[in-house]
Short mmCIF file of C-alpha atoms in Angstrom, two decimals:
data_model
loop_
_atom_site.label_atom_id
_atom_site.label_comp_id
_atom_site.label_asym_id
_atom_site.label_seq_id
_atom_site.Cartn_x
_atom_site.Cartn_y
_atom_site.Cartn_z
CA UNK A 1 105.47 75.56 74.50
CA UNK A 2 105.52 75.98 78.28
CA UNK A 3 106.10 72.99 80.52
CA UNK A 4 106.32 73.04 84.30
CA UNK A 5 107.49 69.87 85.99
CA UNK A 6 107.08 69.40 89.72
CA UNK A 7 107.57 73.08 90.52
CA UNK A 8 107.86 73.98 94.18
CA UNK A 9 108.32 77.43 95.65
CA UNK A 10 108.93 78.03 99.32
CA UNK A 11 109.13 81.50 100.87
CA UNK A 12 110.73 82.10 104.22
CA UNK A 13 109.27 84.65 106.55
CA UNK A 14 111.30 84.88 109.74
CA UNK A 15 112.33 81.22 109.58
CA UNK A 16 108.77 80.15 108.89
CA UNK A 17 108.48 78.29 105.60
CA UNK A 18 105.48 79.13 103.43
CA UNK A 19 104.73 76.80 100.57
CA UNK A 20 103.52 79.00 97.74
CA UNK A 21 103.71 76.30 95.08
CA UNK A 22 103.45 72.62 95.85
CA UNK A 23 104.45 70.23 93.09
CA UNK A 24 102.87 72.06 90.17
CA UNK A 25 103.04 70.42 86.75
CA UNK A 26 101.48 72.04 83.72
CA UNK A 27 101.77 71.92 79.99
CA UNK A 28 100.60 74.83 77.87
CA UNK A 29 100.44 74.44 74.11
CA UNK A 30 101.57 76.96 71.51
CA UNK A 31 98.79 79.35 70.53
CA UNK A 32 96.66 78.47 73.50
CA UNK A 33 94.92 80.85 75.92
CA UNK A 34 95.44 79.14 79.22
CA UNK A 35 93.67 80.35 82.35
CA UNK A 36 94.86 79.85 85.92
CA UNK A 37 92.13 80.65 88.39
CA UNK A 38 92.23 80.79 92.17
CA UNK A 39 91.55 82.99 95.16
CA UNK A 40 94.09 85.49 96.43
CA UNK A 41 96.87 83.72 98.28
CA UNK A 42 96.39 80.54 96.26
CA UNK A 43 99.81 80.89 94.66
CA UNK A 44 98.63 81.87 91.18
CA UNK A 45 100.71 85.06 91.01
CA UNK A 46 103.81 83.15 92.12
CA UNK A 47 103.03 80.50 89.51
CA UNK A 48 102.90 82.94 86.63
CA UNK A 49 106.12 84.59 87.86
CA UNK A 50 108.00 81.31 87.72
CA UNK A 51 107.35 81.13 83.96
CA UNK A 52 109.58 84.15 83.27
CA UNK A 53 111.69 83.38 86.33
CA UNK A 54 110.79 86.58 88.17
CA UNK A 55 110.50 84.01 90.93
CA UNK A 56 112.99 81.17 90.80
CA UNK A 57 111.39 77.87 91.79
CA UNK A 58 112.80 76.17 94.89
CA UNK A 59 112.61 72.86 93.03
CA UNK A 60 111.32 71.58 89.71
CA UNK A 61 111.96 72.42 86.09
CA UNK A 62 110.53 74.84 83.58
CA UNK A 63 110.86 74.36 79.85
CA UNK A 64 110.11 77.02 77.26
CA UNK A 65 109.93 75.71 73.70
CA UNK A 66 111.82 72.63 74.88
CA UNK A 67 114.63 74.60 76.55
CA UNK A 68 115.19 74.19 80.28
CA UNK A 69 115.29 77.72 81.72
CA UNK A 70 115.63 77.09 85.45
CA UNK A 71 119.36 76.48 85.13
CA UNK A 72 120.09 79.69 83.21
CA UNK A 73 122.09 82.55 84.71
CA UNK A 74 120.54 85.99 85.24
CA UNK A 75 122.33 87.24 82.14
CA UNK A 76 120.96 84.47 79.95
CA UNK A 77 117.52 85.03 81.44
CA UNK A 78 117.45 88.54 80.00
CA UNK A 79 117.19 87.03 76.51
CA UNK A 80 114.48 84.60 77.57
CA UNK A 81 112.48 87.41 79.17
CA UNK A 82 112.52 89.40 75.95
CA UNK A 83 110.56 86.54 74.39
CA UNK A 84 107.88 86.73 77.11
CA UNK A 85 105.65 89.78 77.54
CA UNK A 86 103.87 90.47 80.80
CA UNK A 87 101.01 92.70 81.90
CA UNK A 88 99.83 93.46 85.42
CA UNK A 89 96.80 94.38 87.48
CA UNK A 90 98.15 97.85 88.20
CA UNK A 91 99.59 98.38 84.70
CA UNK A 92 103.04 99.38 86.05
CA UNK A 93 103.67 102.02 83.41
CA UNK A 94 106.52 104.50 83.83
CA UNK A 95 104.95 107.72 85.07
CA UNK A 96 107.94 109.70 83.80
CA UNK A 97 107.51 108.55 80.19
CA UNK A 98 104.89 109.30 77.59
CA UNK A 99 102.81 106.59 75.94
CA UNK A 100 105.48 106.50 73.23
CA UNK A 101 108.29 106.25 75.78
CA UNK A 102 106.56 103.44 77.61
CA UNK A 103 105.96 101.32 74.53
CA UNK A 104 109.47 102.02 73.25
CA UNK A 105 111.04 101.17 76.61
CA UNK A 106 111.68 97.42 76.07
CA UNK A 107 113.09 98.20 72.61
CA UNK A 108 115.47 100.85 73.92
CA UNK A 109 116.95 98.21 76.24
CA UNK A 110 118.40 96.56 73.15
CA UNK A 111 120.44 98.25 70.45
CA UNK A 112 117.50 98.79 68.12
CA UNK A 113 117.96 101.95 65.99
CA UNK A 114 115.68 104.86 66.80
CA UNK A 115 113.95 104.96 63.41
CA UNK A 116 113.07 101.29 63.69
CA UNK A 117 111.69 101.79 67.22
CA UNK A 118 109.48 104.60 65.96
CA UNK A 119 108.02 102.37 63.24
CA UNK A 120 107.38 99.54 65.70
CA UNK A 121 105.72 101.83 68.24
CA UNK A 122 103.44 103.28 65.56
CA UNK A 123 102.37 99.77 64.54
CA UNK A 124 101.55 98.97 68.15
CA UNK A 125 99.66 102.23 68.65
CA UNK A 126 97.58 101.24 65.67
CA UNK A 127 96.93 97.81 67.18
CA UNK A 128 95.74 99.23 70.51
CA UNK A 129 93.93 102.10 68.82
CA UNK A 130 95.59 104.89 70.78
CA UNK A 131 97.44 106.81 68.08
CA UNK A 132 96.11 110.15 69.31
CA UNK A 133 97.64 109.60 72.77
CA UNK A 134 101.18 109.03 71.55
CA UNK A 135 102.70 111.92 73.49
CA UNK A 136 100.40 111.86 76.51
CA UNK A 137 101.58 110.79 79.94
CA UNK A 138 99.97 107.75 81.62
CA UNK A 139 98.47 109.92 84.36
CA UNK A 140 96.04 111.39 81.84
CA UNK A 141 94.79 107.99 80.61
CA UNK A 142 91.87 105.89 81.85
CA UNK A 143 92.46 102.44 83.34
CA UNK A 144 91.53 100.70 80.13
CA UNK A 145 93.82 102.93 78.09
CA UNK A 146 96.68 102.30 80.51
CA UNK A 147 96.23 98.56 80.16
CA UNK A 148 96.22 98.93 76.36
CA UNK A 149 99.53 100.77 76.55
CA UNK A 150 100.86 98.03 78.85
CA UNK A 151 99.77 95.42 76.30
CA UNK A 152 101.52 97.30 73.50
CA UNK A 153 104.66 97.55 75.63
CA UNK A 154 104.53 93.83 76.37
CA UNK A 155 104.19 93.05 72.66
CA UNK A 156 106.90 95.46 71.50
CA UNK A 157 109.69 92.91 71.31
CA UNK A 158 107.45 90.43 69.45
CA UNK A 159 107.22 87.83 72.21
CA UNK A 160 105.92 84.30 71.77
CA UNK A 161 104.20 84.29 75.16
CA UNK A 162 102.10 86.89 76.97
CA UNK A 163 101.62 86.53 80.72
CA UNK A 164 98.63 88.35 82.20
CA UNK A 165 98.62 88.79 85.97
CA UNK A 166 95.09 89.82 87.00
CA UNK A 167 95.14 92.14 84.01
CA UNK A 168 91.45 93.02 84.24
CA UNK A 169 90.94 92.97 88.01
CA UNK A 170 91.23 96.72 88.38
CA UNK A 171 88.86 97.45 85.49
CA UNK A 172 85.08 97.81 85.23
CA UNK A 173 83.11 95.14 83.32
CA UNK A 174 82.88 97.15 80.10
CA UNK A 175 86.59 97.92 80.00
CA UNK A 176 87.33 94.32 80.96
CA UNK A 177 85.39 93.19 77.91
CA UNK A 178 87.35 95.46 75.57
CA UNK A 179 90.70 94.35 77.02
CA UNK A 180 89.69 90.69 76.73
CA UNK A 181 88.66 91.13 73.13
CA UNK A 182 92.01 92.78 72.43
CA UNK A 183 93.79 89.81 74.03
CA UNK A 184 91.72 87.41 71.97
CA UNK A 185 92.59 89.31 68.80
CA UNK A 186 96.29 89.24 69.69
CA UNK A 187 96.07 85.51 70.22
CA UNK A 188 94.32 84.94 66.90
CA UNK A 189 96.18 87.39 64.70
CA UNK A 190 99.67 87.10 66.14
CA UNK A 191 99.47 83.52 67.38
CA UNK A 192 100.83 84.48 70.81
CA UNK A 193 100.38 81.97 73.61
CA UNK A 194 98.58 83.64 76.51
CA UNK A 195 98.72 82.61 80.15
CA UNK A 196 96.11 84.43 82.15
CA UNK A 197 95.84 84.58 85.92
CA UNK A 198 92.52 85.64 87.40
CA UNK A 199 90.03 85.15 90.18
CA UNK A 200 87.09 85.94 87.89
CA UNK A 201 85.38 82.96 86.27
CA UNK A 202 83.78 85.25 83.64
CA UNK A 203 87.23 86.11 82.35
CA UNK A 204 88.07 82.44 81.93
CA UNK A 205 84.73 81.80 80.27
CA UNK A 206 85.21 84.70 77.88
CA UNK A 207 88.54 83.84 76.31
CA UNK A 208 90.32 80.79 77.73
CA UNK A 209 90.64 77.48 75.94
CA UNK A 210 91.82 75.52 78.93
CA UNK A 211 91.97 76.31 82.61
CA UNK A 212 93.68 75.11 85.77
CA UNK A 213 92.23 75.72 89.22
CA UNK A 214 94.82 76.42 91.91
CA UNK A 215 94.35 76.33 95.64
CA UNK A 216 96.96 76.45 98.41
CA UNK A 217 99.74 76.11 95.88
CA UNK A 218 98.34 72.98 94.28
CA UNK A 219 96.58 72.46 90.97
CA UNK A 220 93.29 70.91 92.03
CA UNK A 221 91.66 70.66 88.62
CA UNK A 222 92.71 71.08 85.00
CA UNK A 223 90.45 70.89 81.99
CA UNK A 224 89.03 72.48 78.90
CA UNK A 225 86.81 75.42 79.78
CA UNK A 226 83.59 73.80 78.55
CA UNK A 227 84.32 70.67 80.49
CA UNK A 228 85.13 72.55 83.66
CA UNK A 229 81.89 74.48 83.52
CA UNK A 230 79.82 71.33 83.06
CA UNK A 231 81.66 68.90 85.27
CA UNK A 232 83.40 70.79 88.05
CA UNK A 233 84.82 68.30 90.48
CA UNK A 234 86.45 70.16 93.35
CA UNK A 235 84.45 72.26 95.83
CA UNK A 236 86.75 75.22 95.13
CA UNK A 237 85.88 75.13 91.44
CA UNK A 238 82.21 75.00 92.27
CA UNK A 239 82.58 77.97 94.55
CA UNK A 240 84.45 79.89 91.85
CA UNK A 241 81.70 79.02 89.40
CA UNK A 242 78.93 80.18 91.70
CA UNK A 243 80.35 83.04 93.72
CA UNK A 244 78.00 84.29 96.35
CA UNK A 245 78.30 87.27 98.62
CA UNK A 246 75.50 86.12 100.90
CA UNK A 247 76.62 86.14 104.52
CA UNK A 248 75.08 83.53 106.75
CA UNK B 1 124.70 151.46 103.78
CA UNK B 2 128.32 152.31 103.06
CA UNK B 3 129.98 150.97 99.98
CA UNK B 4 132.31 148.88 102.13
CA UNK B 5 129.39 147.25 103.93
CA UNK B 6 127.66 146.58 100.64
CA UNK B 7 130.68 144.77 99.21
CA UNK B 8 131.21 142.90 102.46
CA UNK B 9 127.68 141.53 102.31
CA UNK B 10 127.85 140.88 98.58
CA UNK B 11 131.04 138.89 98.99
CA UNK B 12 129.53 136.99 101.93
CA UNK B 13 126.41 136.14 99.94
CA UNK B 14 128.49 134.99 97.01
CA UNK B 15 130.65 132.80 99.22
CA UNK B 16 127.63 131.27 100.92
CA UNK B 17 126.07 130.49 97.54
CA UNK B 18 129.28 128.95 96.20
CA UNK B 19 129.75 126.85 99.33
CA UNK B 20 126.13 125.73 99.36
CA UNK B 21 125.89 124.77 95.71
CA UNK B 22 129.30 123.21 95.26
CA UNK B 23 129.05 121.15 98.43
CA UNK B 24 125.49 120.30 97.39
CA UNK B 25 126.90 118.99 94.13
CA UNK B 26 129.65 116.96 95.80
CA UNK B 27 127.33 115.60 98.48
CA UNK B 28 125.08 114.22 95.73
CA UNK B 29 128.10 112.83 93.92
CA UNK B 30 128.84 110.82 97.08
CA UNK B 31 125.32 110.39 98.45
CA UNK B 32 123.49 109.32 95.30
CA UNK B 33 125.46 106.10 94.75
CA UNK B 34 125.34 105.39 98.49
CA UNK B 35 121.57 105.83 98.50
CA UNK B 36 121.22 103.56 95.48
CA UNK B 37 123.34 100.91 97.22
CA UNK B 38 121.24 101.23 100.38
CA UNK B 39 118.10 100.74 98.32
CA UNK B 40 119.26 97.93 96.02
CA UNK B 41 120.74 95.82 98.81
CA UNK B 42 117.60 95.93 100.92
CA UNK B 43 115.69 92.74 101.53
CA UNK B 44 113.81 91.52 98.43
CA UNK B 45 115.37 94.19 96.21
CA UNK B 46 117.44 93.59 93.09
CA UNK B 47 120.80 93.14 94.81
CA UNK B 48 119.51 92.04 98.23
CA UNK B 49 122.56 91.64 100.43
CA UNK B 50 122.28 91.92 104.18
CA UNK B 51 125.95 92.46 104.99
CA UNK B 52 126.55 95.14 102.34
CA UNK B 53 123.36 96.89 103.39
CA UNK B 54 124.28 96.80 107.08
CA UNK B 55 127.84 97.96 106.53
CA UNK B 56 126.75 100.87 104.34
CA UNK B 57 124.01 101.82 106.78
CA UNK B 58 126.50 101.65 109.65
CA UNK B 59 128.88 104.19 108.08
CA UNK B 60 126.05 106.41 106.95
CA UNK B 61 124.70 106.46 110.49
CA UNK B 62 128.10 107.22 112.02
CA UNK B 63 128.61 110.25 109.81
CA UNK B 64 125.07 111.38 110.42
CA UNK B 65 125.64 111.26 114.17
CA UNK B 66 128.59 113.67 114.18
CA UNK B 67 127.46 117.24 114.87
CA UNK B 68 128.56 119.34 111.93
CA UNK B 69 130.68 121.80 113.88
CA UNK B 70 132.65 118.89 115.36
CA UNK B 71 133.01 117.31 111.92
CA UNK B 72 134.65 120.45 110.49
CA UNK B 73 137.22 120.58 113.25
CA UNK B 74 137.80 116.83 113.27
CA UNK B 75 138.38 116.82 109.52
CA UNK B 76 140.94 119.64 109.50
CA UNK B 77 143.96 117.39 108.76
CA UNK B 78 142.11 115.66 105.94
CA UNK B 79 140.85 118.96 104.53
CA UNK B 80 144.34 120.41 104.62
CA UNK B 81 145.72 117.38 102.81
CA UNK B 82 143.03 117.59 100.16
CA UNK B 83 142.85 121.32 99.34
CA UNK B 84 145.98 122.64 101.03
CA UNK B 85 144.24 124.84 103.60
CA UNK B 86 141.78 124.50 106.44
CA UNK B 87 140.31 127.99 106.37
CA UNK B 88 138.11 129.80 103.88
CA UNK B 89 135.46 128.87 101.43
CA UNK B 90 137.37 126.17 99.55
CA UNK B 91 138.26 124.39 102.76
CA UNK B 92 134.69 124.48 104.02
CA UNK B 93 133.39 122.67 100.97
CA UNK B 94 135.20 119.49 102.03
CA UNK B 95 133.49 118.90 105.41
CA UNK B 96 130.22 120.30 104.06
CA UNK B 97 130.17 117.69 101.28
CA UNK B 98 131.19 114.85 103.59
CA UNK B 99 128.73 115.99 106.25
CA UNK B 100 125.78 116.18 103.87
CA UNK B 101 126.54 113.02 101.85
CA UNK B 102 125.05 110.51 104.35
CA UNK B 103 122.01 112.76 104.69
CA UNK B 104 121.64 112.71 100.90
CA UNK B 105 122.10 108.92 100.87
CA UNK B 106 119.14 108.46 103.21
CA UNK B 107 117.02 110.93 101.23
CA UNK B 108 117.81 109.12 97.97
CA UNK B 109 116.96 105.76 99.54
CA UNK B 110 113.59 107.16 100.63
CA UNK B 111 112.91 108.60 97.17
CA UNK B 112 113.53 105.18 95.64
CA UNK B 113 111.31 103.45 98.20
CA UNK B 114 108.41 105.59 96.99
CA UNK B 115 108.51 103.94 93.55
CA UNK B 116 105.87 101.19 93.33
CA UNK B 117 107.61 97.79 93.27
CA UNK B 118 105.47 96.72 90.32
CA UNK B 119 107.31 99.16 88.06
CA UNK B 120 110.65 97.54 88.87
CA UNK B 121 109.10 94.11 88.37
CA UNK B 122 107.70 95.15 84.98
CA UNK B 123 111.17 96.33 83.91
CA UNK B 124 112.66 93.00 85.03
CA UNK B 125 110.00 91.15 83.05
CA UNK B 126 111.11 93.07 79.95
CA UNK B 127 114.67 91.87 80.37
CA UNK B 128 116.18 95.04 81.82
CA UNK B 129 119.52 94.58 83.59
CA UNK B 130 120.09 96.04 87.04
CA UNK B 131 122.13 98.90 85.59
CA UNK B 132 119.37 99.63 83.08
CA UNK B 133 116.77 99.56 85.83
CA UNK B 134 118.75 102.08 87.89
CA UNK B 135 119.41 104.44 85.01
CA UNK B 136 116.24 104.08 83.00
CA UNK B 137 113.60 103.33 85.64
CA UNK B 138 114.65 104.31 89.15
CA UNK B 139 116.30 107.65 88.38
CA UNK B 140 113.59 109.07 86.07
CA UNK B 141 110.74 107.75 88.22
CA UNK B 142 112.27 109.24 91.38
CA UNK B 143 113.26 112.52 89.73
CA UNK B 144 110.53 114.76 91.21
CA UNK B 145 111.30 113.42 94.69
CA UNK B 146 115.05 113.72 94.06
CA UNK B 147 114.64 117.37 93.09
CA UNK B 148 112.80 117.98 96.36
CA UNK B 149 115.60 116.23 98.23
CA UNK B 150 118.02 118.49 96.41
CA UNK B 151 116.32 121.66 97.68
CA UNK B 152 116.13 120.17 101.16
CA UNK B 153 119.86 119.40 101.08
CA UNK B 154 120.80 122.85 99.77
CA UNK B 155 118.76 124.53 102.49
CA UNK B 156 120.41 122.38 105.13
CA UNK B 157 123.77 123.32 103.62
CA UNK B 158 122.99 127.05 103.89
CA UNK B 159 122.64 126.46 107.62
CA UNK B 160 125.73 124.26 107.84
CA UNK B 161 127.85 126.75 105.91
CA UNK B 162 126.78 129.53 108.27
CA UNK B 163 127.81 127.33 111.19
CA UNK B 164 131.11 126.79 109.46
CA UNK B 165 131.56 130.56 109.43
CA UNK B 166 132.33 130.40 113.13
CA UNK B 167 135.41 128.30 112.45
CA UNK B 168 136.75 130.14 109.44
CA UNK B 169 134.55 129.02 106.57
CA UNK B 170 133.80 132.49 105.23
CA UNK B 171 130.44 133.49 103.83
CA UNK B 172 127.51 135.12 105.59
CA UNK B 173 128.04 132.92 108.64
CA UNK B 174 131.48 134.36 109.12
CA UNK B 175 130.21 137.93 108.79
CA UNK B 176 127.43 137.20 111.26
CA UNK B 177 129.94 135.77 113.68
CA UNK B 178 132.38 138.65 113.35
CA UNK B 179 129.88 141.48 113.47
CA UNK B 180 127.50 139.81 115.86
CA UNK B 181 129.42 137.72 118.34
CA UNK B 182 132.66 139.65 118.44
CA UNK B 183 131.18 143.14 118.33
CA UNK B 184 127.48 143.63 117.89
CA UNK B 185 126.48 145.56 114.75
CA UNK B 186 122.70 145.47 114.53
CA UNK B 187 122.49 146.59 110.92
CA UNK B 188 124.90 143.99 109.57
CA UNK B 189 123.36 141.27 111.72
CA UNK B 190 119.89 142.03 110.38
CA UNK B 191 121.17 142.15 106.83
CA UNK B 192 122.89 138.78 107.23
CA UNK B 193 119.66 137.33 108.56
CA UNK B 194 117.61 138.76 105.70
CA UNK B 195 120.05 137.51 103.11
CA UNK B 196 120.06 134.00 104.58
CA UNK B 197 116.26 133.96 104.61
CA UNK B 198 116.25 135.21 101.03
CA UNK B 199 118.62 132.46 99.90
CA UNK B 200 116.54 129.76 101.57
CA UNK B 201 113.30 131.08 100.09
CA UNK B 202 114.91 131.32 96.68
CA UNK B 203 116.14 127.71 96.78
CA UNK B 204 112.76 126.43 97.93
CA UNK B 205 110.93 128.41 95.25
CA UNK B 206 113.16 127.25 92.41
CA UNK B 207 113.18 123.67 93.74
CA UNK B 208 109.39 123.52 93.88
CA UNK B 209 109.08 124.85 90.36
CA UNK B 210 111.61 122.43 88.96
CA UNK B 211 110.07 119.48 90.80
CA UNK B 212 106.63 120.34 89.45
CA UNK B 213 107.98 120.60 85.95
CA UNK B 214 109.48 117.10 85.98
CA UNK B 215 106.52 115.50 87.75
CA UNK B 216 104.10 113.72 85.41
CA UNK B 217 102.36 111.65 88.04
CA UNK B 218 99.17 113.67 87.99
#
């Protein structure tokens, strides 16, 4: 479904080159929940953004369902992006739009008729269980509710892939659990491939099938979740598995 | 107050309001696209382009540096070519609009900078084109701030238009100049002052109410 081959990304900050991604190769299967875990600054956010080309890789290729996407023009990318939903740590909802307006937003970018949009939004409100908030503004919602709306918005155009960038990092453990169970349900019922970026091992443990550990722009370990938990090889993975806040 | 004085002040108030609001409108017509260009061509923004950004900023800064009273006089030939005269209310609207446009451009740019980048990124991830992002994301998200910038601009224009009164722009500024500087009439001067204050308060009041109405951020 998603294949990254030798992806590099270099940022320039005042002539200083920063390697955000260093020869990353990954293959993510259809219907899989794939976790990418790493500390902040490890390059995981850049990595997930190369999948929908929000960040263009400096070198390397990306294939979605067998199609090379790195060579596409910005105009062609628009169509690819409509097949990939994305949710974020800070939800990124439009403050000027109601819940309805936010979920309808990606659909209004196309020529979909209004009546059809209304039907689709109602389906999604049902899915995220927020029918009674249809005409509320995001400011009046809790964090968990905002993320639900963001999920509905990401699913509106019936994507094949859902990218989650630290989607639960701003939420408390209880809300995190409910969002994760919603993601799991989406994966099971709709068969959507999910790529999930996080720094929390519990998140990976809760819903991921496979996981890659990233550090300094490199994939240091890649395995099934069970295997990783039992046979962690790299020191970074071990540290992520046993986080400690003890200062010595 | 004699009837003549009443009508003098009423006409002046009317002219000031017309000058302020119509030049406010035209300055946004010019300044809004300029502000959007300034924002979009910034580093790491959708249409990042250093040379376009610098060139636009350069001209905006030049026009912002010219004191308004100099601008009116300097623009006389252009004004005359455009509206056929260089005195009166209609003529004043030309330099007022040109003078306020770069100010509006900077205000608009600042309004857009207030929008969290994540919102633009989310729109990109949904396959929104740049035009769609401007119209459907940037403008509605910045609306409360844009309304505030609108009141700020109009209030500045009340002041500018009064300044223009000294060089034939009409309005309350002209009355103040004639009855104050040329021959001092305390009553008319005080009335002019009160009316100007009233206009400014009115604009601020209506602007605040409108901005609050379109703001859904809290």
